Structure formats: C-alpha cells, structure tokens
Amino acid sequence: MLEKQIIAVVGATGAQGGGLVRAILNDPASSFIPRAITRDVNSEGAKKLARLGALVVRGDVDDEESLKSAFEGAYGAYCVTFWSHVSPDKETSTARNMAQAAKATGIKHAIWSTLEDTRKWIPLSDNRMPTLMGHYKVPHFDTKGEANRLFSDLGVPTTFLLTSFYWDNLIHFGMGPKKEPDGKLAFTLPMGDKKLPGIAAEDIGKCAYGIFKKDTEFIGKTLGVAGGHLTGAQMAASLTVALGQEVRYHSVTPEQYRAFGFPGAEDLGNMFQFKRDFEEYYCGARNLDSTRALNPSLQTFDTWLEQNKNRIPLG
Ligand SMILES: NC(=O)c1ccc[n+]([C@@H]2O[C@H](COP(=O)([O-])OP(=O)(O)OC[C@H]3O[C@@H](n4cnc5c(N)ncnc54)[C@H](OP(=O)(O)O)[C@@H]3O)[C@@H](O)[C@H]2O)c1
C-alpha cells in the first residue's frame, strides 16, 4: 500500500482548516493524511482532531521556525490567517512566514486562502469609500490579495483560493436577524438588491480537499468558491421559511453600516460595498458549478439553514 501523503493544515482547530482536516479523514480511501497545526496540542479542539485520526503538531504562524517543523516532510500545506490578526502588518507577516516555511520545506502544493486586493478595483484615490488605516480600502481583503505575491515570488507551487462570506457569521458574528422595535425580525445587509456569494464555512475545507485531489491542476491559478449567490431579500425569505416566522430584509447603505460602530464595522462596510458595486465580477469569480465539482456535497443556504437554524441567536 502506498504511504499516505501529509497535508499540513494551519488553523486546523478553526473553521477552514478544520473543514479540510475532517474532509480528508472522512474519506477512508484518501491518499492524504492531515497534520493539524495548533498552538496548543492539549486543547480540546486539538485532542478531538487527534481522536478522529489527525496527526497533531504544535505550530504558530507568528513563528516561522515552528512552521518549518510543522511543514517538514509534508506534501501539501493549507495556509490561512486569522481574525485575531486584524492588524494588516500582522496578517502580512504571518502570510510571509507561511510562504517562507513552505518554500524552505519544499512543499509541493500550497493552498493560500486569499481574497481580492480591492484597490485594483477601487484605488485609494477613489472616494466612493473611505481609505482605512492610510493604505487600504478593505484591509482584511487587501492584505490577503497583496500577500499572493509572497507565495508566487518565492516560487511556492500555490493555488490561490478565494473564499466567500460564511453563512456561519449569522451564528458566530452577530449578523443574524435582530428584533426590530415592532418585535419583527430583520436581517440587515448593505447590499441593496445585489447578490452576496456565501458558503457554509465547513465547505471551504471540503473544496480545498477537492483541489488537493486534483494534484497540480490548479497550481498557479486562482479559484473562487461559494455555495450560493443570494440577495439580502432572498436570504431573508429563506430565513423566514427556516425559522417559521417572518424575517424582513433591512437594506442599509454602506455609510450607515460603517457607522454601526462595532469593531471592524468600517472594514466590513467597505467590504460589502465592494461586493455590491462589483457584483458581476465578484459573483463571477465564485462559480457555483465549479465549486460543486470540487465538493459534490456543497451546501446551499437552505440546506445549511436546515442544519443550523437553531444555532442562530435571534437578538
Ligand atoms: N468569516 C467570514 O465570513 C470569512 C470569509 C472569508 C474569509 N475569512 C477569513 O478567514 C480567516 C479565518 O479563518 P477561520 O475562520 O478558519 O479561522 P477560525 O475559525 O477563527 O480559526 C481560528 C484558528 O486559528 C488558529 N490560530 C489563531 N492564531 C494562530 C496562530 N498564531 N498560529 C497558529 N494558529 C493560530 C487557532 O488554532 P489554535 O488555537 O488551535 O492554535 C484557531 O483554531 C480570516 O483571515 C478571515 O478574514 C472569513
């Protein structure tokens, strides 16, 4: 029997990396085995992955040497950054650490979980949306897009994976329907009547597994994934059916959204405006059929809701 090839997974106890680890382990015929990278091999999340059959090793994206140890001997690496790295400089330095560790250890196929550098569409001089932190329109997008070249300049064989809005944000990120003063639920987005590509977070890892299974096919290419392209009104209609009570779509302007004041509201307000104003490009870059080809069990918003509706806090 051929020895299984190792896929080293950053963020393995999190959403994207965890989805990839579980996708590999759920396929007994897989030619891969996941090596889950975590800062704490004794955490509950890490132990759970070990019980499922993953190799679990310590690694910290802020520490390049630890990443080299974690990537050593692996065939593939899944590279992702974290919300805790809200500082653009930090996101760039962690991406650099991952790219350099992949280069140093001779990784044969890296997947870099990236997003658009929106400044290619909206230069800093364009006043349709405010420039943030002096250099960015959508900081958590722009830094990822800018970091693509850290992988390509080093010659790391990389697939650039464009992710989409997690529908799980309705559970974990406070974006679910909220009670209006009249007691009715409303789902708020600054998207007008434009479509928002979304995905079940767990499906991103399944798509990444699909990419690794295709060997070198997507190396050097950019691939976007989504489980559905839905307007706010369509999402509200699905929520209405799933929750069994009316959910209205409350469309606000990006200006209003940016002024909501929660941490990251300006970044997200600009992000939604980019998705709204460049709907055709943004949806086109996240084709549903090609996503399903990578991940045949891809969930739609309705199937995701069926499984998760009871986890959505209705504030
Ligand atoms: N939310 C969305 O809609 C959305 C959509 C597209 C893209 N994204 C992007 O997705 C990324 C986050 O991915 P995710 O949702 O999979 O993350 P997540 O679920 O928040 O995962 C966090 C994981 O990161 C690991 N981690 C944190 N700091 C680390 C460090 N210094 N070194 C190594 N591991 C570390 C933690 O593992 P341990 O504690 O075990 O070390 C934890 O399991 C962000 O860059 C975000 O911009 C989000």
Coordinates of C-alpha atoms and ligand atoms in Angstrom, one line a residue:
M1 CA 0.0 0.0 0.0
L2 CA 1.3 3.5 -0.9
E3 CA 2.2 5.6 2.1
K4 CA -0.3 8.5 2.6
Q5 CA 1.0 12.0 1.8
I6 CA 0.8 14.6 4.5
I7 CA -1.2 17.8 4.2
A8 CA -0.1 20.2 6.9
V9 CA -3.1 22.4 7.9
V10 CA -2.8 25.8 9.5
G11 CA -5.9 26.8 11.6
A12 CA -6.8 23.1 11.9
T13 CA -8.9 23.7 15.0
G14 CA -10.8 26.5 13.2
A15 CA -13.4 26.7 10.5
Q16 CA -11.5 26.5 7.2
G17 CA -8.6 24.3 8.4
G18 CA -11.0 22.1 10.5
G19 CA -13.2 21.5 7.4
L20 CA -10.1 20.3 5.4
V21 CA -8.9 18.0 8.2
R22 CA -12.4 16.5 8.5
A23 CA -12.8 16.2 4.8
I24 CA -9.6 14.1 4.5
L25 CA -10.4 12.0 7.5
N26 CA -14.0 11.3 6.3
D27 CA -12.6 9.7 3.1
P28 CA -11.0 6.4 4.2
A29 CA -9.7 5.9 0.6
S30 CA -7.8 9.2 0.7
S31 CA -4.2 9.2 -0.4
F32 CA -3.6 12.0 2.1
I33 CA -3.4 12.3 5.9
P34 CA -3.9 15.6 7.7
R35 CA -1.3 17.1 10.0
A36 CA -3.2 19.5 12.2
I37 CA -1.2 22.5 13.3
T38 CA -2.2 24.2 16.6
R39 CA -0.6 26.4 19.2
D40 CA -1.8 24.0 21.9
V41 CA -1.8 20.3 21.2
N42 CA -3.6 19.8 24.6
S43 CA -6.6 21.9 23.8
E44 CA -10.0 20.2 23.5
G45 CA -10.1 21.1 19.8
A46 CA -6.7 19.6 19.1
K47 CA -7.5 16.4 21.1
K48 CA -10.7 16.0 19.2
L49 CA -8.9 16.1 15.9
A50 CA -6.3 13.5 17.2
R51 CA -9.2 11.2 18.2
L52 CA -10.6 11.5 14.7
G53 CA -7.2 10.3 13.3
A54 CA -5.3 13.5 12.5
L55 CA -1.6 13.9 13.3
V56 CA -1.4 16.9 15.6
V57 CA 1.6 19.1 15.9
R58 CA 2.4 22.5 17.5
G59 CA 2.9 25.5 15.3
D60 CA 2.4 29.2 15.4
V61 CA 2.0 31.3 12.3
D62 CA 3.9 34.1 14.2
D63 CA 6.9 31.8 14.5
E64 CA 8.4 30.8 11.2
E65 CA 10.7 28.1 12.7
S66 CA 7.7 26.4 14.3
L67 CA 6.0 26.4 10.9
K68 CA 9.0 24.9 9.2
S69 CA 9.0 22.0 11.7
A70 CA 5.2 21.6 11.2
F71 CA 5.5 21.6 7.4
E72 CA 8.6 19.4 7.2
G73 CA 8.0 16.2 5.2
A74 CA 4.6 17.3 4.1
Y75 CA 3.4 17.2 0.5
G76 CA 0.8 20.0 0.9
A77 CA 0.1 22.9 3.1
Y78 CA -3.2 24.8 3.8
C79 CA -2.3 28.4 4.7
V80 CA -4.8 30.8 6.3
T81 CA -4.6 33.8 8.5
F82 CA -6.9 34.7 11.4
W83 CA -9.3 37.4 12.6
S84 CA -7.0 37.9 15.6
H85 CA -4.5 39.3 13.1
V86 CA -6.7 42.4 12.4
S87 CA -3.5 44.4 12.0
P88 CA -2.6 44.4 8.3
D89 CA 1.1 44.3 9.2
K90 CA 0.5 41.2 11.3
E91 CA -1.5 39.5 8.5
T92 CA 1.3 40.2 6.0
S93 CA 4.0 38.9 8.3
T94 CA 2.1 35.7 9.1
A95 CA 1.5 35.1 5.3
R96 CA 5.2 35.7 4.8
N97 CA 6.1 33.2 7.5
M98 CA 3.8 30.6 5.9
A99 CA 5.2 31.2 2.4
Q100 CA 8.8 31.1 3.5
A101 CA 8.2 27.9 5.6
A102 CA 6.5 26.3 2.5
K103 CA 9.5 27.3 0.3
A104 CA 12.1 26.1 2.9
T105 CA 10.4 22.7 3.3
G106 CA 9.8 22.1 -0.4
I107 CA 6.0 21.9 -0.1
K108 CA 4.7 20.5 -3.4
H109 CA 1.3 22.2 -3.3
A110 CA 0.2 25.1 -1.0
I111 CA -3.3 26.5 -0.9
W112 CA -3.3 30.1 0.2
S113 CA -6.7 31.2 1.5
T114 CA -6.9 34.6 0.0
L115 CA -9.3 37.4 -1.1
E116 CA -9.2 40.3 -3.6
D117 CA -6.9 43.3 -3.2
T118 CA -9.8 45.6 -3.7
R119 CA -7.5 48.5 -4.5
K120 CA -7.2 47.1 -8.1
W121 CA -10.9 48.0 -8.5
I122 CA -11.1 51.0 -6.2
P123 CA -7.8 52.8 -6.0
L124 CA -7.1 54.7 -2.8
S125 CA -7.8 58.0 -4.7
D126 CA -11.4 56.8 -5.4
N127 CA -13.6 58.5 -2.8
R128 CA -16.6 56.2 -3.2
M129 CA -15.5 54.6 0.1
P130 CA -13.1 55.9 2.8
T131 CA -9.5 54.8 2.8
L132 CA -8.8 53.0 6.0
M133 CA -5.5 52.9 8.0
G134 CA -4.0 55.1 5.4
H135 CA -3.3 52.3 2.8
Y136 CA -6.4 50.2 2.4
K137 CA -10.0 50.1 1.2
V138 CA -10.9 46.7 2.7
P139 CA -7.9 45.9 5.0
H140 CA -8.6 42.2 5.5
F141 CA -9.1 41.7 1.8
D142 CA -6.3 43.9 0.5
T143 CA -3.6 42.4 2.7
K144 CA -4.5 38.9 1.6
G145 CA -4.6 39.8 -2.1
E146 CA -1.3 41.7 -1.7
A147 CA 0.2 38.6 0.1
N148 CA -0.4 36.4 -3.0
R149 CA 2.9 37.6 -4.4
L150 CA 4.7 36.4 -1.2
F151 CA 3.9 32.9 -2.4
S152 CA 4.4 33.4 -6.1
D153 CA 7.6 35.5 -5.8
L154 CA 9.2 32.6 -3.8
G155 CA 8.1 30.1 -6.4
V156 CA 5.9 28.2 -4.0
P157 CA 3.6 26.0 -6.1
T158 CA 0.3 27.6 -4.9
T159 CA -3.4 27.5 -5.6
F160 CA -5.0 30.8 -4.7
L161 CA -8.3 30.1 -3.1
L162 CA -10.8 33.0 -3.0
T163 CA -13.3 32.3 -0.1
S164 CA -16.8 33.7 0.4
F165 CA -18.9 35.1 3.2
Y166 CA -19.5 32.4 5.8
W167 CA -23.2 31.8 6.4
D168 CA -21.9 30.8 9.9
N169 CA -21.5 34.6 10.5
L170 CA -25.2 34.5 11.3
I171 CA -24.4 32.3 14.3
H172 CA -20.9 33.5 15.5
F173 CA -20.5 37.0 14.2
G174 CA -23.8 38.6 15.3
M175 CA -25.0 39.0 11.7
G176 CA -28.2 37.0 12.2
P177 CA -31.7 38.6 12.2
K178 CA -32.4 41.1 15.0
K179 CA -35.7 42.1 16.6
E180 CA -36.9 45.5 15.3
P181 CA -38.9 47.8 17.7
D182 CA -42.2 46.3 16.4
G183 CA -41.0 42.8 17.5
K184 CA -40.5 41.5 14.0
L185 CA -37.1 40.1 12.9
A186 CA -35.0 41.9 10.3
F187 CA -31.8 40.8 8.5
T188 CA -29.5 43.7 7.8
L189 CA -27.0 44.0 4.9
P190 CA -25.7 47.0 3.0
M191 CA -26.1 45.1 -0.3
G192 CA -29.2 46.7 -1.8
D193 CA -30.6 44.3 -4.4
K194 CA -27.2 42.8 -5.2
K195 CA -26.2 39.2 -4.7
L196 CA -23.8 38.1 -1.9
P197 CA -21.8 34.9 -2.6
G198 CA -21.9 32.8 0.6
I199 CA -20.8 29.4 1.8
A200 CA -21.0 27.1 4.8
A201 CA -17.6 27.5 6.4
E202 CA -17.2 23.7 6.6
D203 CA -17.5 23.6 2.8
I204 CA -14.4 25.7 2.2
G205 CA -12.2 22.9 3.6
K206 CA -14.0 20.3 1.5
C207 CA -13.3 22.4 -1.6
A208 CA -9.6 22.6 -0.5
Y209 CA -9.6 18.9 -0.3
G210 CA -11.0 18.7 -3.8
I211 CA -8.2 21.0 -5.0
F212 CA -5.5 18.8 -3.4
K213 CA -7.1 15.7 -5.0
K214 CA -6.7 17.4 -8.4
D215 CA -2.9 17.2 -8.0
T216 CA -1.2 20.0 -9.9
E217 CA -4.3 21.1 -12.0
F218 CA -4.9 24.4 -10.1
I219 CA -1.3 25.3 -9.2
G220 CA -0.7 28.9 -10.2
K221 CA -4.4 29.5 -10.7
T222 CA -7.0 31.5 -8.7
L223 CA -10.1 29.7 -7.8
G224 CA -13.2 31.1 -6.0
V225 CA -15.7 29.1 -4.1
A226 CA -19.3 29.7 -3.0
G227 CA -22.4 27.7 -2.2
G228 CA -24.9 30.3 -3.3
H229 CA -25.3 33.8 -4.7
L230 CA -28.2 35.4 -2.8
T231 CA -29.6 38.8 -2.4
G232 CA -30.5 40.0 1.1
A233 CA -34.2 39.6 0.2
Q234 CA -33.6 36.0 -0.9
M235 CA -31.7 35.3 2.3
A236 CA -34.5 36.8 4.4
A237 CA -37.0 34.7 2.5
S238 CA -35.1 31.6 3.3
L239 CA -34.7 32.6 6.9
T240 CA -38.5 33.2 7.1
V241 CA -39.1 29.6 5.9
A242 CA -36.4 28.0 8.1
L243 CA -37.3 29.9 11.3
G244 CA -41.1 29.7 10.8
Q245 CA -41.5 33.4 11.4
E246 CA -41.3 36.5 9.2
V247 CA -37.8 37.9 8.6
R248 CA -37.6 41.2 6.7
Y249 CA -34.6 42.3 4.7
H250 CA -33.4 45.6 6.1
S251 CA -31.2 47.2 3.4
V252 CA -28.9 49.9 4.7
T253 CA -26.3 52.0 2.9
P254 CA -22.6 51.2 3.3
E255 CA -22.3 54.6 5.0
Q256 CA -24.9 53.5 7.6
Y257 CA -23.2 50.1 8.1
R258 CA -19.7 51.7 8.6
A259 CA -21.3 53.9 11.3
F260 CA -22.7 51.0 13.3
G261 CA -19.6 51.3 15.4
F262 CA -18.8 47.7 16.3
P263 CA -15.1 46.7 15.9
G264 CA -14.4 46.2 12.2
A265 CA -17.6 48.0 11.0
E266 CA -15.7 50.3 8.6
D267 CA -13.7 47.4 7.1
L268 CA -16.9 45.3 6.7
G269 CA -18.9 48.3 5.4
N270 CA -16.3 48.8 2.7
M271 CA -16.2 45.0 2.0
F272 CA -19.9 44.8 1.4
Q273 CA -19.8 48.0 -0.8
F274 CA -17.1 46.3 -2.9
K275 CA -19.2 43.2 -3.2
R276 CA -22.3 45.3 -4.1
D277 CA -20.6 47.7 -6.6
F278 CA -18.6 44.9 -8.3
E279 CA -21.3 42.2 -8.1
E280 CA -20.8 40.9 -11.6
Y281 CA -17.0 40.4 -11.1
Y282 CA -17.4 39.2 -7.5
C283 CA -20.0 36.6 -8.2
G284 CA -18.4 35.5 -11.5
A285 CA -15.1 34.8 -9.6
R286 CA -17.0 32.3 -7.4
N287 CA -18.7 30.0 -9.8
L288 CA -21.2 27.6 -8.1
D289 CA -20.8 24.8 -10.7
S290 CA -17.1 24.7 -10.4
T291 CA -17.4 24.8 -6.6
R292 CA -19.7 21.8 -6.7
A293 CA -17.3 20.0 -9.0
L294 CA -14.7 20.3 -6.2
N295 CA -17.1 19.5 -3.4
P296 CA -20.1 17.4 -4.6
S297 CA -21.8 17.7 -1.1
L298 CA -21.7 21.5 -1.3
Q299 CA -24.5 23.0 0.9
T300 CA -27.0 25.6 -0.3
F301 CA -28.2 28.4 2.0
D302 CA -31.4 26.4 2.5
T303 CA -29.7 23.1 3.4
W304 CA -27.2 25.0 5.7
L305 CA -30.2 26.6 7.4
E306 CA -32.0 23.3 7.9
Q307 CA -29.0 22.1 9.8
N308 CA -28.1 25.3 11.7
K309 CA -31.3 27.3 12.2
N310 CA -31.5 26.5 15.9
R311 CA -28.0 27.9 16.4
I312 CA -28.7 31.4 15.1
P313 CA -29.2 33.8 18.0
L314 CA -32.3 35.9 17.4
G315 CA -31.5 39.1 19.3
Ligands
LIG1 N1 -15.9 35.0 8.5 C1 -16.0 35.1 7.2 O1 -17.1 35.2 6.6 C2 -14.8 34.9 6.3 C3 -15.0 34.7 4.9 C4 -13.9 34.6 4.1 C5 -12.6 34.6 4.7 N2 -12.5 34.8 6.1 C6 -11.1 34.8 6.6 O2 -10.9 33.5 7.3 C7 -9.8 33.7 8.1 C8 -10.1 32.9 9.4 O3 -10.2 31.6 9.1 P1 -11.1 30.6 10.0 O4 -12.5 31.2 10.0 O5 -10.9 29.3 9.6 O6 -10.5 30.9 11.4 P2 -11.0 30.5 12.9 O7 -12.2 29.5 12.8 O8 -11.2 31.8 13.6 O9 -9.8 29.7 13.4 C9 -9.0 30.2 14.3 C10 -7.9 29.1 14.5 O10 -6.8 29.9 14.3 C11 -5.8 29.2 15.0 N3 -4.8 30.3 15.3 C12 -5.1 31.5 15.8 N4 -3.9 32.2 15.9 C13 -2.9 31.3 15.5 C14 -1.5 31.4 15.4 N5 -0.9 32.5 15.8 N6 -0.8 30.3 14.9 C15 -1.5 29.2 14.5 N7 -2.8 29.1 14.6 C16 -3.5 30.1 15.1 C17 -6.5 28.7 16.2 O11 -5.9 27.5 16.5 P3 -5.3 27.1 17.9 O12 -5.9 27.9 18.9 O13 -5.5 25.6 17.9 O14 -3.8 27.4 17.7 C18 -7.9 28.6 15.8 O15 -8.4 27.3 15.7 C19 -9.6 35.2 8.3 O16 -8.4 35.6 7.7 C20 -10.8 35.8 7.6 O17 -10.5 37.1 7.1 C21 -13.6 34.9 6.9

